[in-house]
XYZ file of C-alpha atoms in Angstrom:
703
model
C 13.057 17.421 -8.332
C 15.065 14.187 -8.436
C 18.202 14.787 -10.487
C 20.157 12.603 -12.901
C 23.275 14.807 -12.705
C 26.282 13.750 -10.603
C 26.079 14.951 -7.012
C 27.966 18.163 -6.249
C 30.916 18.101 -3.856
C 28.810 20.215 -1.486
C 26.024 17.614 -1.466
C 28.442 14.710 -0.958
C 30.204 16.462 1.921
C 26.895 17.442 3.532
C 25.625 13.870 3.334
C 28.852 12.491 4.810
C 28.867 14.977 7.689
C 25.227 14.269 8.569
C 25.862 10.533 8.628
C 29.015 11.031 10.724
C 28.273 14.049 12.901
C 30.380 12.821 15.820
C 33.352 12.197 13.578
C 33.194 15.521 11.760
C 31.425 18.593 13.163
C 30.361 17.470 16.620
C 31.109 15.668 19.837
C 28.747 14.029 22.344
C 28.259 15.772 25.664
C 27.462 13.306 28.482
C 27.063 10.586 25.828
C 23.744 12.136 24.919
C 23.707 15.711 23.587
C 25.338 16.784 20.329
C 27.633 19.792 20.603
C 29.460 21.631 17.846
C 33.254 21.680 18.122
C 34.231 25.113 19.521
C 36.558 26.015 16.641
C 33.863 25.676 13.946
C 32.052 28.529 12.188
C 29.591 27.696 9.409
C 27.992 30.270 7.077
C 24.314 30.142 6.101
C 25.037 28.452 2.744
C 26.368 25.410 4.616
C 23.980 25.506 7.594
C 20.896 25.761 5.381
C 22.102 22.777 3.393
C 22.787 20.758 6.547
C 19.319 21.389 7.991
C 17.397 20.857 4.756
C 19.332 17.711 3.880
C 18.884 16.400 7.426
C 15.108 16.730 7.076
C 15.262 14.911 3.732
C 17.351 12.060 5.150
C 15.091 11.569 8.170
C 12.075 11.458 5.880
C 13.377 9.202 3.111
C 16.239 7.092 4.500
C 15.213 4.462 7.054
C 18.853 3.698 7.882
C 19.568 7.290 8.892
C 19.345 7.854 12.647
C 17.807 11.224 13.677
C 19.306 13.127 16.615
C 17.045 14.664 19.250
C 19.486 17.512 19.823
C 20.273 18.196 16.149
C 18.634 21.627 15.994
C 20.542 22.802 19.084
C 23.662 22.814 16.899
C 22.245 25.960 15.305
C 21.251 27.774 18.480
C 24.117 30.272 18.412
C 24.369 32.568 15.341
C 27.994 33.321 16.267
C 29.011 29.830 15.111
C 26.175 28.730 12.829
C 24.059 30.940 10.586
C 20.682 29.925 9.183
C 18.765 31.881 6.529
C 16.529 29.606 4.440
C 15.190 26.336 5.836
C 12.453 23.914 4.837
C 11.055 21.651 7.567
C 8.476 18.910 7.028
C 5.985 16.737 8.859
C 6.707 14.904 12.149
C 10.423 15.679 11.984
C 10.093 19.109 13.631
C 8.651 19.883 17.063
C 8.198 23.020 19.158
C 11.542 22.618 20.895
C 13.345 22.421 17.539
C 12.082 25.820 16.420
C 12.751 27.155 19.897
C 16.372 25.998 19.602
C 16.984 28.232 16.551
C 14.986 31.270 17.706
C 18.082 33.543 17.719
C 18.677 33.016 13.998
C 17.881 35.765 11.481
C 15.727 33.605 9.212
C 14.754 35.055 5.853
C 12.777 32.043 4.603
C 10.969 29.448 6.733
C 8.844 26.748 5.133
C 6.914 24.541 7.553
C 4.978 21.889 5.632
C 2.489 19.542 7.334
C 4.307 19.948 10.669
C 1.442 18.576 12.731
C 3.465 18.402 15.976
C 3.896 22.166 16.125
C 1.593 23.945 18.598
C 0.937 27.557 19.589
C 4.318 27.551 21.370
C 5.848 27.774 17.904
C 3.703 30.811 17.060
C 5.580 32.656 19.791
C 8.886 31.401 18.391
C 7.904 32.807 14.975
C 7.804 36.256 16.557
C 11.567 35.881 17.129
C 12.025 35.862 13.337
C 9.580 38.711 12.646
C 12.211 41.378 11.940
C 13.967 39.347 9.192
C 11.374 36.934 7.768
C 10.465 37.590 4.127
C 8.885 34.246 3.202
C 6.839 32.004 5.518
C 4.822 28.851 4.915
C 2.615 27.228 7.538
C 0.976 24.872 5.034
C -0.805 21.983 6.744
C 0.443 22.894 10.242
C -2.994 22.080 11.613
C -2.141 22.354 15.323
C -0.005 25.483 15.318
C -2.954 27.650 16.425
C -3.752 25.334 19.330
C -2.375 25.535 22.834
C -2.878 23.206 25.773
C -5.063 24.355 28.630
C -5.589 22.638 31.957
C -9.313 22.949 32.728
C -8.848 21.771 36.336
C -6.561 24.621 37.324
C -4.430 22.618 39.802
C -1.890 19.834 39.721
C -4.127 17.206 41.320
C -6.872 17.784 38.779
C -4.388 17.173 35.974
C -4.436 13.496 36.855
C -8.198 13.412 36.394
C -8.656 16.009 33.682
C -6.055 15.699 30.923
C -5.037 18.846 29.069
C -7.290 19.957 26.247
C -6.495 22.013 23.163
C -7.754 25.554 22.880
C -7.685 27.674 19.734
C -5.430 30.739 19.941
C -7.324 33.738 18.556
C -5.171 36.689 19.554
C -2.086 35.985 17.413
C -1.478 38.288 14.428
C 1.456 39.036 12.146
C 2.042 42.348 13.910
C 5.709 43.289 13.590
C 6.410 41.064 10.562
C 7.261 44.173 8.571
C 9.395 42.465 5.915
C 7.024 39.538 5.237
C 6.143 39.364 1.514
C 5.344 35.713 0.834
C 2.884 33.816 3.041
C 1.325 30.352 2.722
C -1.506 29.535 5.156
C -2.828 26.562 3.178
C -5.164 24.231 5.095
C -5.354 26.616 8.042
C -7.509 25.275 10.848
C -11.118 26.465 10.852
C -11.895 29.149 13.420
C -8.881 31.409 12.875
C -9.862 34.895 11.713
C -7.749 35.233 8.578
C -8.537 38.912 8.037
C -7.441 39.851 11.570
C -4.401 37.616 11.303
C -3.188 39.272 8.093
C -4.239 42.896 8.608
C -0.848 44.084 9.971
C 0.953 42.968 6.795
C 1.259 46.041 4.600
C 3.056 44.803 1.486
C 2.148 41.181 0.766
C 3.339 40.006 -2.640
C 2.194 36.366 -2.522
C -0.587 34.713 -0.512
C -1.745 31.085 -0.460
C -5.101 30.382 1.216
C -5.591 26.847 -0.157
C -8.408 24.858 1.428
C -9.676 27.762 3.541
C -13.374 28.676 3.253
C -13.902 32.456 3.404
C -17.236 34.033 2.562
C -15.745 37.515 2.452
C -12.344 38.162 0.845
C -12.750 41.914 0.494
C -9.743 42.430 2.773
C -7.511 41.235 -0.092
C -7.918 44.607 -1.793
C -5.619 46.198 0.791
C -2.791 44.597 -1.219
C -4.125 45.402 -4.700
C -0.971 47.388 -5.461
C 1.463 44.727 -4.206
C -0.101 41.249 -4.562
C 1.389 39.409 -7.550
C 0.452 35.827 -6.604
C -2.820 34.541 -5.125
C -3.734 30.885 -4.531
C -7.311 30.051 -3.549
C -7.246 26.315 -4.314
C -10.395 24.522 -3.128
C -12.011 27.719 -1.866
C -15.739 27.747 -2.605
C -15.995 30.824 -4.791
C -18.878 33.209 -5.393
C -19.547 36.259 -7.515
C -18.225 38.413 -4.641
C -14.908 36.562 -4.707
C -14.585 37.120 -8.452
C -15.230 40.846 -8.144
C -12.524 41.176 -5.473
C -10.019 39.158 -7.522
C -10.649 41.383 -10.558
C -9.462 44.379 -8.536
C -6.044 42.843 -7.826
C -4.587 44.340 -10.983
C -0.935 43.498 -10.182
C -1.562 39.730 -10.164
C 0.812 37.684 -12.303
C -0.218 34.295 -10.899
C -3.805 33.352 -10.021
C -4.869 29.871 -8.886
C -8.583 29.268 -8.307
C -8.387 25.555 -9.132
C -10.257 22.887 -7.202
C -10.373 19.177 -6.598
C -13.604 18.251 -8.318
C -13.892 15.050 -6.239
C -13.536 16.609 -2.783
C -16.957 18.204 -2.356
C -19.846 19.871 -4.147
C -19.197 23.408 -5.377
C -22.006 25.702 -6.404
C -19.743 28.028 -8.354
C -19.243 27.436 -12.080
C -16.775 29.275 -14.282
C -18.384 31.258 -17.090
C -17.184 32.974 -20.208
C -17.916 36.300 -18.510
C -15.647 35.467 -15.543
C -12.729 34.535 -17.790
C -13.286 37.704 -19.816
C -13.217 39.699 -16.572
C -9.843 38.204 -15.636
C -8.365 38.858 -19.084
C -9.587 42.454 -19.164
C -8.588 43.421 -15.593
C -5.568 41.272 -14.782
C -3.371 42.482 -17.623
C -0.115 41.314 -15.980
C -1.295 37.700 -15.690
C 1.285 35.131 -16.826
C -0.027 32.089 -14.934
C -3.631 30.976 -14.393
C -4.941 27.732 -12.898
C -8.625 26.845 -13.305
C -8.184 23.068 -13.010
C -11.173 21.032 -11.838
C -13.786 23.644 -12.729
C -16.968 22.969 -14.642
C -17.832 25.551 -17.307
C -21.421 26.787 -17.082
C -21.359 28.431 -20.513
C -19.590 27.400 -23.678
C -16.175 29.094 -23.575
C -14.876 27.558 -26.771
C -14.982 28.731 -30.361
C -17.033 26.819 -32.993
C -15.776 23.300 -33.656
C -14.954 23.845 -37.356
C -12.808 26.878 -36.622
C -11.173 25.133 -33.665
C -9.852 22.275 -35.816
C -8.394 24.511 -38.517
C -4.657 25.038 -39.023
C -1.652 23.755 -37.096
C -1.578 23.839 -33.305
C -0.838 27.364 -32.121
C -0.275 29.123 -28.771
C -1.002 32.545 -30.217
C -3.889 34.192 -28.294
C -5.525 35.360 -31.554
C -6.047 31.699 -32.569
C -7.109 30.467 -29.110
C -9.744 27.732 -28.990
C -10.831 29.247 -25.641
C -12.672 32.381 -26.741
C -11.999 34.668 -23.701
C -8.246 34.084 -24.002
C -8.171 35.699 -27.449
C -8.007 38.944 -25.494
C -4.608 38.084 -23.976
C -1.726 40.274 -25.095
C 0.701 37.353 -25.038
C 0.585 33.571 -24.334
C 0.501 32.579 -20.659
C 3.571 30.922 -19.194
C 1.322 28.383 -17.448
C -2.342 27.461 -17.756
C -3.834 24.872 -15.385
C -6.627 22.915 -17.093
C -6.282 19.548 -15.343
C -9.599 17.649 -15.203
C -11.400 20.191 -17.378
C -12.716 19.720 -20.908
C -10.682 22.712 -22.114
C -7.347 20.843 -21.986
C -8.374 18.745 -25.007
C -8.766 21.736 -27.334
C -6.354 22.313 -30.216
C -5.173 25.895 -29.714
C -4.311 26.758 -26.094
C -2.481 30.079 -25.587
C 0.118 28.929 -23.045
C 3.671 27.617 -23.140
C 2.940 25.057 -20.428
C -0.472 23.435 -19.843
C -1.520 20.978 -17.139
C -4.223 18.581 -18.255
C -4.997 14.992 -19.186
C -4.854 15.181 -22.994
C -1.302 13.865 -23.493
C 1.971 13.008 -21.801
C 3.229 16.610 -21.737
C 0.105 17.907 -19.993
C 0.119 15.047 -17.482
C 3.789 15.598 -16.600
C 3.100 19.311 -16.189
C 0.296 18.433 -13.770
C 2.510 16.162 -11.669
C 5.189 18.855 -11.591
C 2.773 21.625 -10.598
C 0.799 19.826 -7.883
C 3.186 17.375 -6.165
C 4.295 19.615 -3.296
C 0.906 20.484 -1.778
C -1.791 18.510 -3.611
C -1.230 14.753 -3.343
C -4.917 14.110 -4.082
C -4.467 15.642 -7.561
C -0.965 14.263 -8.069
C -2.064 10.653 -7.536
C -4.643 10.975 -10.310
C -2.097 12.575 -12.635
C 0.400 9.756 -11.935
C -2.361 7.257 -12.676
C -2.723 8.860 -16.119
C 1.049 8.575 -16.593
C 0.787 4.897 -15.639
C -1.696 4.374 -18.498
C 0.586 6.210 -20.927
C 3.623 4.131 -19.910
C 1.603 0.904 -20.031
C -0.179 1.427 -23.359
C 2.060 3.798 -25.310
C 5.766 4.647 -25.233
C 6.765 7.352 -22.780
C 8.669 9.983 -24.779
C 9.954 11.985 -21.763
C 11.232 9.079 -19.724
C 13.856 10.922 -17.682
C 11.441 13.676 -16.677
C 8.663 11.180 -15.931
C 10.905 9.085 -13.675
C 12.240 12.122 -11.837
C 8.739 13.451 -11.207
C 7.403 10.118 -9.917
C 10.455 9.647 -7.673
C 9.963 13.151 -6.253
C 6.260 12.505 -5.599
C 6.980 9.198 -3.846
C 9.662 10.825 -1.670
C 7.493 13.836 -0.866
C 4.454 11.733 0.075
C 5.974 8.631 1.629
C 2.913 8.163 3.851
C 0.225 8.802 1.230
C -1.279 5.475 0.195
C -2.743 6.674 -3.126
C 0.569 8.197 -4.233
C 2.423 5.025 -3.238
C -0.010 2.785 -5.147
C -0.064 4.817 -8.376
C 3.613 5.790 -8.178
C 4.891 2.250 -7.651
C 2.685 1.013 -10.511
C 4.042 3.707 -12.833
C 7.636 2.866 -11.861
C 7.119 -0.750 -12.892
C 6.453 0.295 -16.494
C 8.969 3.177 -16.523
C 11.865 0.884 -15.490
C 11.215 -2.106 -17.732
C 13.772 -3.340 -20.265
C 12.385 -1.140 -23.052
C 13.645 1.995 -21.272
C 16.745 0.568 -19.599
C 19.377 2.100 -21.891
C 18.029 5.590 -21.129
C 18.547 5.298 -17.363
C 21.704 6.065 -15.404
C 22.949 4.112 -12.388
C 22.097 7.061 -10.141
C 18.512 7.285 -11.398
C 17.938 3.542 -11.065
C 19.280 3.669 -7.510
C 16.832 6.461 -6.700
C 14.026 4.238 -8.005
C 15.168 1.352 -5.800
C 15.266 3.601 -2.732
C 11.726 4.950 -3.154
C 10.445 1.435 -3.887
C 11.979 0.181 -0.633
C 10.510 3.194 1.184
C 7.075 2.145 -0.076
C 7.601 -1.444 1.044
C 8.595 -0.231 4.514
C 5.696 2.166 4.923
C 2.868 -0.009 3.603
C 1.853 -3.590 4.239
C -1.011 -3.039 1.790
C -1.166 -5.749 -0.900
C -1.184 -3.513 -3.986
C 1.822 -1.433 -2.893
C 3.790 -4.552 -1.914
C 3.036 -6.257 -5.216
C 3.909 -3.188 -7.295
C 7.159 -2.685 -5.406
C 8.217 -6.331 -5.724
C 7.393 -6.355 -9.443
C 9.399 -3.171 -9.976
C 12.442 -4.728 -8.279
C 12.217 -7.570 -10.804
C 13.125 -5.032 -13.524
C 16.628 -4.706 -12.065
C 19.723 -6.878 -12.429
C 19.805 -8.946 -9.257
C 21.857 -9.026 -7.142
C 24.161 -6.439 -8.801
C 21.833 -3.415 -8.860
C 20.427 -4.094 -5.385
C 23.766 -4.663 -3.661
C 23.995 -1.082 -2.349
C 20.795 -1.774 -0.333
C 21.437 -5.499 0.120
C 20.624 -5.917 3.805
C 17.586 -3.642 3.654
C 15.950 -5.337 0.670
C 16.476 -8.807 2.169
C 14.934 -7.737 5.470
C 11.903 -6.306 3.686
C 11.382 -9.419 1.563
C 11.735 -11.752 4.544
C 9.256 -9.594 6.422
C 6.759 -10.045 3.578
C 7.282 -13.824 3.567
C 6.899 -14.088 7.351
C 3.490 -12.440 7.427
C 0.748 -14.781 8.647
C -1.611 -13.940 5.779
C 0.035 -13.757 2.389
C -1.084 -12.916 -1.102
C -0.040 -15.780 -3.404
C 1.317 -13.548 -6.170
C 3.403 -11.436 -3.762
C 4.718 -14.587 -2.092
C 5.816 -15.990 -5.450
C 7.582 -12.771 -6.510
C 9.219 -12.285 -3.099
C 10.632 -15.836 -3.052
C 11.926 -15.365 -6.599
C 13.682 -12.148 -5.506
C 15.112 -13.817 -2.411
C 16.504 -16.631 -4.542
C 18.070 -14.180 -7.001
C 19.592 -12.132 -4.166
C 21.563 -15.075 -2.744
C 22.748 -16.310 -6.129
C 26.284 -15.323 -7.143
C 27.073 -13.220 -4.091
C 30.021 -13.625 -1.738
C 29.835 -15.784 1.355
C 29.752 -12.796 3.717
C 26.471 -11.698 2.140
C 25.045 -15.208 2.416
C 26.034 -15.538 6.052
C 24.529 -12.138 6.880
C 21.244 -13.048 5.209
C 21.263 -16.429 6.938
C 21.438 -14.678 10.310
C 18.378 -12.622 9.348
C 16.313 -15.822 9.345
C 16.493 -16.633 5.629
C 16.884 -20.406 6.066
C 14.045 -20.698 8.566
C 11.760 -18.539 6.403
C 12.294 -20.771 3.356
C 11.719 -23.917 5.396
C 8.471 -22.491 6.769
C 7.263 -21.827 3.227
C 8.161 -25.387 2.228
C 6.396 -26.769 5.290
C 3.218 -24.864 4.436
C 3.273 -26.064 0.818
C 3.792 -29.628 2.024
C 0.798 -29.312 4.320
C -1.246 -28.116 1.342
C 0.238 -30.912 -0.827
C 1.206 -28.236 -3.355
C 4.365 -28.203 -5.446
C 4.407 -24.840 -7.197
C 6.913 -22.088 -8.017
C 7.090 -21.017 -4.384
C 8.135 -24.551 -3.392
C 10.734 -24.793 -6.181
C 12.105 -21.266 -5.602
C 12.367 -21.963 -1.863
C 14.518 -25.079 -2.389
C 16.548 -23.262 -5.026
C 17.124 -20.379 -2.609
C 18.286 -22.846 0.063
C 20.624 -24.458 -2.470
C 22.135 -21.055 -3.248
C 22.437 -19.781 0.327
C 24.106 -22.974 1.595
C 26.762 -23.003 -1.134
C 30.159 -22.866 0.637
C 28.423 -21.440 3.720
C 28.713 -23.947 6.602
C 26.696 -21.872 9.068
C 23.685 -21.872 6.754
C 24.083 -25.609 6.104
C 24.023 -26.198 9.849
C 20.894 -24.057 10.177
C 19.229 -26.204 7.515
C 19.857 -29.350 9.574
C 19.011 -27.719 12.918
C 15.649 -26.497 11.648
C 14.549 -30.018 10.573
C 15.541 -29.472 6.967
C 16.269 -33.174 6.359
C 12.828 -34.124 7.641
C 11.248 -31.788 5.072
C 13.679 -33.100 2.447
C 12.448 -36.654 2.897
C 8.793 -35.640 3.100
C 9.054 -33.654 -0.148
C 10.670 -36.571 -1.968
C 7.896 -38.845 -0.761
C 5.067 -36.402 -1.582
C 6.370 -35.291 -4.997
C 8.239 -38.276 -6.503
C 7.910 -37.100 -10.132
C 9.064 -33.462 -9.756
C 12.520 -33.615 -11.354
C 13.304 -29.867 -11.155
C 12.379 -29.844 -7.479
C 14.638 -32.850 -6.856
C 17.552 -31.151 -8.604
C 17.324 -28.176 -6.238
C 16.912 -30.384 -3.180
C 19.829 -32.651 -4.040
C 22.002 -29.663 -4.886
C 21.349 -28.381 -1.382
C 22.200 -31.765 0.130
C 25.460 -31.731 -1.803
C 26.333 -28.403 -0.177
C 25.628 -29.863 3.268
C 27.750 -32.927 2.430
C 30.743 -30.680 1.717
C 30.798 -29.545 5.352
C 32.957 -32.074 7.207
C 31.418 -31.495 10.632
C 27.897 -32.074 9.302
C 28.641 -35.139 7.219
C 27.916 -37.672 9.995
C 24.307 -36.478 10.025
C 24.027 -37.632 6.403
C 25.708 -40.995 6.973
C 22.477 -42.922 7.285
C 20.986 -45.312 4.772
C 17.645 -43.508 5.120
C 19.065 -40.256 3.736
C 21.362 -41.881 1.198
C 18.596 -44.048 -0.272
C 16.451 -41.086 -1.355
C 18.611 -39.963 -4.319
C 16.668 -39.679 -7.894
C 20.050 -38.498 -9.638
C 23.861 -38.910 -8.743
C 24.733 -35.374 -9.872
C 25.112 -33.857 -6.352
C 27.331 -36.793 -5.308
C 29.371 -37.047 -8.492
C 30.397 -33.379 -8.352
C 32.232 -34.134 -5.096
C 34.537 -36.763 -6.663
C 36.929 -34.451 -8.580
C 37.500 -32.263 -5.486
C 41.089 -33.216 -4.658
C 41.332 -30.433 -2.099
C 38.643 -32.143 -0.007
C 39.498 -35.839 0.492
C 36.752 -36.108 3.114
C 34.096 -35.031 0.591
C 35.484 -37.575 -1.872
C 35.287 -40.284 0.768
C 31.698 -39.449 1.703
C 30.623 -39.384 -1.961
C 32.327 -42.717 -2.643
C 30.796 -44.218 0.501
C 27.329 -43.019 -0.612
C 27.801 -44.551 -4.091
C 29.038 -47.837 -2.603
C 25.994 -48.106 -0.341
C 23.567 -47.428 -3.165
C 25.045 -49.751 -5.824
C 25.553 -52.617 -3.343
C 22.095 -52.403 -1.720
C 20.039 -51.428 -4.815
C 22.147 -52.597 -7.807
C 19.221 -52.907 -10.203
C 18.321 -49.249 -9.682
C 21.635 -47.496 -9.131
C 24.228 -49.362 -11.226
C 22.595 -48.356 -14.543
C 22.110 -44.796 -13.224
C 25.778 -44.453 -12.226
C 26.957 -45.765 -15.618
C 24.506 -43.509 -17.467
C 25.567 -40.347 -15.577
C 29.293 -40.909 -16.255
C 30.231 -41.978 -12.749
C 32.759 -44.722 -13.694
C 35.286 -42.371 -15.450
C 35.043 -39.940 -12.527
C 35.788 -42.724 -10.045
C 38.794 -43.865 -12.112
C 40.134 -40.286 -12.276
C 39.748 -39.936 -8.527
C 41.672 -43.179 -7.962
C 44.636 -41.654 -9.854
C 44.716 -38.602 -7.526
C 47.621 -38.568 -5.087
C 45.551 -36.569 -2.595
C 42.776 -39.158 -2.358
C 42.763 -41.484 0.676
C 43.755 -45.098 0.210
C 40.521 -46.369 1.793
C 38.548 -44.118 -0.552
C 40.355 -45.569 -3.586
C 39.656 -49.113 -2.395
C 35.971 -48.325 -1.961
C 35.907 -46.744 -5.437
C 37.252 -49.968 -6.978
C 34.459 -51.893 -5.229
C 31.880 -49.541 -6.775
C 33.405 -50.059 -10.243
C 33.408 -53.849 -9.717
C 29.755 -53.822 -8.655
C 28.792 -51.978 -11.816
C 30.970 -54.203 -13.984
C 29.428 -57.367 -12.503
C 25.945 -55.940 -12.936
C 26.704 -55.192 -16.582
C 27.939 -58.734 -17.231
C 24.998 -60.376 -15.464
C 22.513 -58.399 -17.506
C 24.300 -58.767 -20.856
C 22.025 -60.117 -23.574
C 23.445 -63.559 -24.671
C 20.528 -64.610 -26.840
C 21.148 -65.147 -30.528
C-alpha cells in the first residue's frame, strides 16, 4: 500500500540505480544490450527489489524508460540471485521469463500478463524444483501456443499463425508448490488434471473459473488452509465438498452480484454447515450473495446493547456457533453488513467508512470491478461527511489508481474521491510525500484517459494544490498534459476553463528557465489559438481572460516568448480583442500588461512603434511602469515616446488620463535620473507641457 513514511535507503538506492543503470550497475554492449559489470554480485534481497521496483516504475512512471534487455541482467545466478518476484501486465513477455530460467525462484507472481504464451509454461518447469508460491492470475494466453495450419513456409504468408489451447501441461514435478493462484484461467483447461500432481497444496485461488465438479479438492483436505472461489457459480455439491476441507482458515465464496445471474443463494443451513465443520476458520468472505432464508436474529434483540463482536451476541444467527470472532468477514454488497453485532474484527461492507475502507483494501489487487464501487462509496463519504481515516483512505485510493492505471472505472471513481480527500479541509493532515503521490497518480490518469470525466476530475484535483510550488517536481509533465488537453479539437468547456486556469497559475512566479521551457512546448501558440476561437465566437469569458493573463505571465522577462507572441500574430489578436470587447477592463489590464512585457524587449520595440498599436491603450499603467526603470534607458525612451504621441494626437482623451494616473510625477523623477537619455528627457518635458497647456485651456474661469 502507498506509504507516508520516509523512503528507506534501500528504496532510494534501488530507484537511483534503475534510473541510471548505465552509470551504476551496467554498461551497454554494442550500444544496445545492457550487461552487468563483471565485478558485481547481488544477493536475492537486492535483485528482487530491483526487478519488482522496475516493474512498478514501468507501470506508473511515464518518464521512466524500460530496457528490452533488462531481464537478461539476471540470467546468471552466479552474479545475480532472484527468489521472490512480482511481474505485471504488458511489461513481461516470454523472452523475459526465459532470460531468468536458471534462477531458483521461490515465489513468482504473474498478474494479468497477457503477452505470456505457452512458451512460458515450459519456462515455469525450470523453476519446478524450488517454486513454493505461484500466481498466474489473469494470464489469459499462457495456455495458448501458436500453430501454423499450413505446415510450410510459403503457406505462412497466406495462413497466419493461429492459437491452439495446450491441454497436456500439468504441474508434474512441482513438488514444493504450496500456494497457487489460477484466477481467471482460460476456459477449456482441465483444472483437475492440471492440479492432480500437487500433493500438498495449502492455498488455492480459482477465481472466475466455472467448475461443475470440485470433488478433486478433497485430495487436499488435510493440507488446504485457504480456498478462493470468487465468482464461481456454486451448487449444493460445491458446498458439501467445501465442508469437508476441515483445515480451512480462509474461505472466499464471494461474487460480483452485477456480473451475471447466479442460481445459488446462501442459506442459514449453509452458514451453519461452515461453522460446524470448518472449526479453524478465521476469515470468511460471502460478499455479493443474496440470502434465501432469514439468517438474522429478531430485530428487537438485534438492537439491544452496545455493539459487540462476541459470537454469542451475533446478529447473524449461524455465527453464534463460532468459538471466537473471525479476523475478517466479507459482507460487501450484502444486507448483513448493516447489522449491529457482527462477530469479526474486520468487516468489508457498505455500512460505514471503516467497512468501505476494508473493502477497498481487500479487493484492490484482483477485483477492480468491486474496488471501483467501494471507492465510489468512499467518494460519497468524503463529499457528504468528514473522512475520519484520511491517511488510510488516501493511501488505499492511490494504491488502487496505481494498480489499475488502465481501468476506466477505477480512474473515474478514484480521481473523484481524490478531489474531496485533498481539499483544504484535510490539508494539514497530509505530508509532502503523500501529496506528491496524489499528483503522480492524477497525472497518470490524465495520460491514460482522454475521457471527459477523468480529465475533469484530475484537473479539479490539481486545483487543490499550491501552484506552482507543489507541482514543480513534475513541472514539464503537467504542462505537457494540460497543453495536450487544450489542443484537442473537441473540448469540454469546463475542462478548458480549469486547464487554462492551471496553465496560468503554473507560469506565475516561476523562474525564466521554466517559462522558456514551457514556451518551447507551444504554450504561447496554444493560448493564442484559444483567444482566436473565443474571438470567432464573440465570447469574452474566463477562458479568454485566463489566456491573456497566462500570456502576460509567460512573457514577463522572457524575450523568446515575447517574440513568439508577435510571430504568431499576437498583435493582430490584441487589436481585434480591443475592438470586439471595448468595455472589458480586466481583459484590457491583462492585454496591456503583456504588451508592456513585449515593449521591454529592445529588439522587438520597433514592431510596437506604430500609431495603430500605440493608439489602442485604455490605461497608461503598462507604459508608466517602464518610466522608473533606470537600468533600461531604451524602455524609458519608448514609454516616453508612446506618451508623447498619445497626448499630442489625442489630448482631450489622454492628458486627463495621464494626470489622473500619476504620470507627471513619474516623468519628473525620470528627468532627474542621470542614466536617462537627453532626448528622452526633452521628450518628457514636452509631454508635461502638453498636459499643463491642456489643464490651463480647460480651467473653469466662470464666476
